[in-house]
mmCIF file of C-alpha atoms in Angstrom:
data_model
loop_
_atom_site.group_PDB
_atom_site.id
_atom_site.type_symbol
_atom_site.label_atom_id
_atom_site.label_comp_id
_atom_site.label_asym_id
_atom_site.label_seq_id
_atom_site.Cartn_x
_atom_site.Cartn_y
_atom_site.Cartn_z
ATOM 1 C CA SER A 1 20.025 145.592 165.113
ATOM 2 C CA ILE A 2 18.930 144.149 162.033
ATOM 3 C CA THR A 3 20.821 140.689 161.682
ATOM 4 C CA THR A 4 19.064 138.914 158.626
ATOM 5 C CA ILE A 5 17.736 139.822 155.303
ATOM 6 C CA GLU A 6 14.327 138.442 156.224
ATOM 7 C CA GLN A 7 14.339 140.812 159.170
ATOM 8 C CA LEU A 8 15.264 143.752 156.941
ATOM 9 C CA ILE A 9 12.421 143.170 154.495
ATOM 10 C CA THR A 10 10.019 142.902 157.571
ATOM 11 C CA SER A 11 11.214 145.860 158.954
ATOM 12 C CA PHE A 12 10.785 147.906 155.808
ATOM 13 C CA ASP A 13 7.152 146.228 155.094
ATOM 14 C CA ASP A 14 6.224 147.797 158.424
ATOM 15 C CA ALA A 15 7.957 151.212 158.178
ATOM 16 C CA GLU A 16 6.908 154.611 157.268
ATOM 17 C CA PRO A 17 9.348 156.208 154.408
ATOM 18 C CA SER A 18 10.730 158.575 157.498
ATOM 19 C CA GLU A 19 11.678 155.516 159.059
ATOM 20 C CA GLN A 20 13.738 153.619 156.453
ATOM 21 C CA VAL A 21 17.181 155.369 156.989
ATOM 22 C CA GLY A 22 17.113 154.632 160.474
ATOM 23 C CA ILE A 23 16.304 150.868 159.646
ATOM 24 C CA LEU A 24 19.196 150.589 157.325
ATOM 25 C CA LYS A 25 21.481 152.210 159.936
ATOM 26 C CA ARG A 26 20.978 149.110 162.142
ATOM 27 C CA ILE A 27 22.095 146.655 159.484
ATOM 28 C CA ASP A 28 24.538 143.947 161.019
ATOM 29 C CA ILE A 29 23.931 141.085 158.432
ATOM 30 C CA PRO A 30 26.742 138.718 157.878
ATOM 31 C CA VAL A 31 28.249 139.244 154.198
ATOM 32 C CA SER A 32 27.528 135.456 153.741
ATOM 33 C CA ASP A 33 24.117 135.924 153.712
ATOM 34 C CA PHE A 34 24.046 137.890 150.573
ATOM 35 C CA ALA A 35 25.841 135.118 148.811
ATOM 36 C CA GLN A 36 22.711 133.349 147.725
ATOM 37 C CA TYR A 37 21.815 136.569 145.711
ATOM 38 C CA ALA A 38 25.041 137.475 143.926
ATOM 39 C CA THR A 39 25.668 136.956 140.400
ATOM 40 C CA TRP A 40 28.624 138.286 138.550
ATOM 41 C CA THR A 41 29.608 139.320 134.844
ATOM 42 C CA GLU A 42 32.976 140.390 133.431
ATOM 43 C CA ASP A 43 31.394 143.293 131.888
ATOM 44 C CA GLY A 44 30.927 145.547 134.759
ATOM 45 C CA TYR A 45 28.221 144.963 137.346
ATOM 46 C CA THR A 46 24.896 142.908 137.830
ATOM 47 C CA ARG A 47 21.549 144.091 139.582
ATOM 48 C CA ASN A 48 20.170 141.092 141.919
ATOM 49 C CA CYS A 49 16.660 141.570 143.091
ATOM 50 C CA ILE A 50 16.518 140.618 146.817
ATOM 51 C CA ALA A 51 12.900 141.951 147.287
ATOM 52 C CA ARG A 52 10.383 144.371 145.702
ATOM 53 C CA ARG A 53 7.426 145.842 147.097
ATOM 54 C CA ASP A 54 5.200 148.647 145.958
ATOM 55 C CA GLY A 55 7.021 150.779 148.276
ATOM 56 C CA PHE A 56 10.551 149.748 147.899
ATOM 57 C CA GLU A 57 13.255 147.511 146.395
ATOM 58 C CA PHE A 58 16.492 145.876 147.653
ATOM 59 C CA ILE A 59 18.851 145.295 144.841
ATOM 60 C CA LEU A 60 22.270 143.590 145.524
ATOM 61 C CA LEU A 61 24.615 145.225 143.017
ATOM 62 C CA CYS A 62 27.860 142.978 142.443
ATOM 63 C CA TRP A 63 30.477 145.045 140.560
ATOM 64 C CA GLU A 64 33.956 143.886 139.082
ATOM 65 C CA PRO A 65 36.789 145.765 139.992
ATOM 66 C CA GLY A 66 37.279 148.940 137.871
ATOM 67 C CA ALA A 67 33.615 148.794 136.751
ATOM 68 C CA THR A 68 31.827 151.944 135.787
ATOM 69 C CA THR A 69 28.637 153.125 134.798
ATOM 70 C CA PRO A 70 27.620 156.303 132.608
ATOM 71 C CA ILE A 71 26.339 159.197 134.458
ATOM 72 C CA HIS A 72 22.622 158.799 135.231
ATOM 73 C CA GLY A 73 20.019 159.556 137.397
ATOM 74 C CA HIS A 74 17.438 157.764 139.521
ATOM 75 C CA GLY A 75 14.124 159.496 138.314
ATOM 76 C CA GLY A 76 13.558 161.371 141.565
ATOM 77 C CA GLN A 77 13.269 158.243 143.536
ATOM 78 C CA ASP A 78 14.806 158.188 146.948
ATOM 79 C CA CYS A 79 18.086 155.877 146.702
ATOM 80 C CA TRP A 80 20.455 154.579 149.444
ATOM 81 C CA VAL A 81 23.464 152.463 149.068
ATOM 82 C CA TYR A 82 24.518 149.903 151.975
ATOM 83 C CA GLN A 83 28.120 148.829 151.089
ATOM 84 C CA VAL A 84 28.064 145.193 151.859
ATOM 85 C CA ASP A 85 31.689 144.236 151.226
ATOM 86 C CA GLY A 86 34.583 145.936 149.511
ATOM 87 C CA SER A 87 34.284 149.643 148.530
ATOM 88 C CA VAL A 88 33.006 151.618 145.637
ATOM 89 C CA ARG A 89 33.619 155.221 144.606
ATOM 90 C CA GLU A 90 30.799 157.515 143.402
ATOM 91 C CA ARG A 91 30.933 160.890 141.661
ATOM 92 C CA ARG A 92 27.630 162.903 141.995
ATOM 93 C CA TYR A 93 27.028 165.486 139.267
ATOM 94 C CA GLN A 94 25.083 168.478 138.321
ATOM 95 C CA GLU A 95 24.275 169.699 135.028
ATOM 96 C CA SER A 96 24.863 173.181 134.362
ATOM 97 C CA ASN A 97 24.711 174.996 131.197
ATOM 98 C CA GLY A 98 25.030 171.761 129.078
ATOM 99 C CA ALA A 99 27.994 170.472 131.178
ATOM 100 C CA PHE A 100 28.304 168.006 134.074
ATOM 101 C CA GLU A 101 29.910 169.578 137.449
ATOM 102 C CA THR A 102 31.189 167.281 140.128
ATOM 103 C CA THR A 103 29.222 167.897 143.359
ATOM 104 C CA ASN A 104 30.481 164.747 145.363
ATOM 105 C CA ASP A 105 33.203 162.402 145.100
ATOM 106 C CA MET A 106 33.287 159.758 147.706
ATOM 107 C CA THR A 107 34.300 156.261 148.588
ATOM 108 C CA LEU A 108 31.958 153.887 150.358
ATOM 109 C CA ASN A 109 33.589 151.273 152.451
ATOM 110 C CA ALA A 110 31.919 147.964 153.812
ATOM 111 C CA GLY A 111 29.321 148.748 156.131
ATOM 112 C CA GLY A 112 29.012 152.132 154.968
ATOM 113 C CA LEU A 113 25.832 153.916 154.202
ATOM 114 C CA CYS A 114 24.875 156.807 152.078
#
């Protein structure tokens, strides 16, 4: 299992893209280890960079209860979410004839990966 943030970063440094999801499934890092990266705002959420490389970036998103974002995309990039603590609701949409249709509505709980 991956038990430290440093081990997670090193594992990604040495991994092929096809191996990344398997690495994320092995995360067993204590919530307290993320505290040094966490910042908060009353206006929604913060983006806190843990590590950035040419091939990947780890960002700790810290959300206030009830915070939302507008519908947005990720520019064709692979994106995974590992829920460190709490839970988050995500709705995925597809544009069709100038309107957005919900394609997935899920709640991700602590320890979950999507």
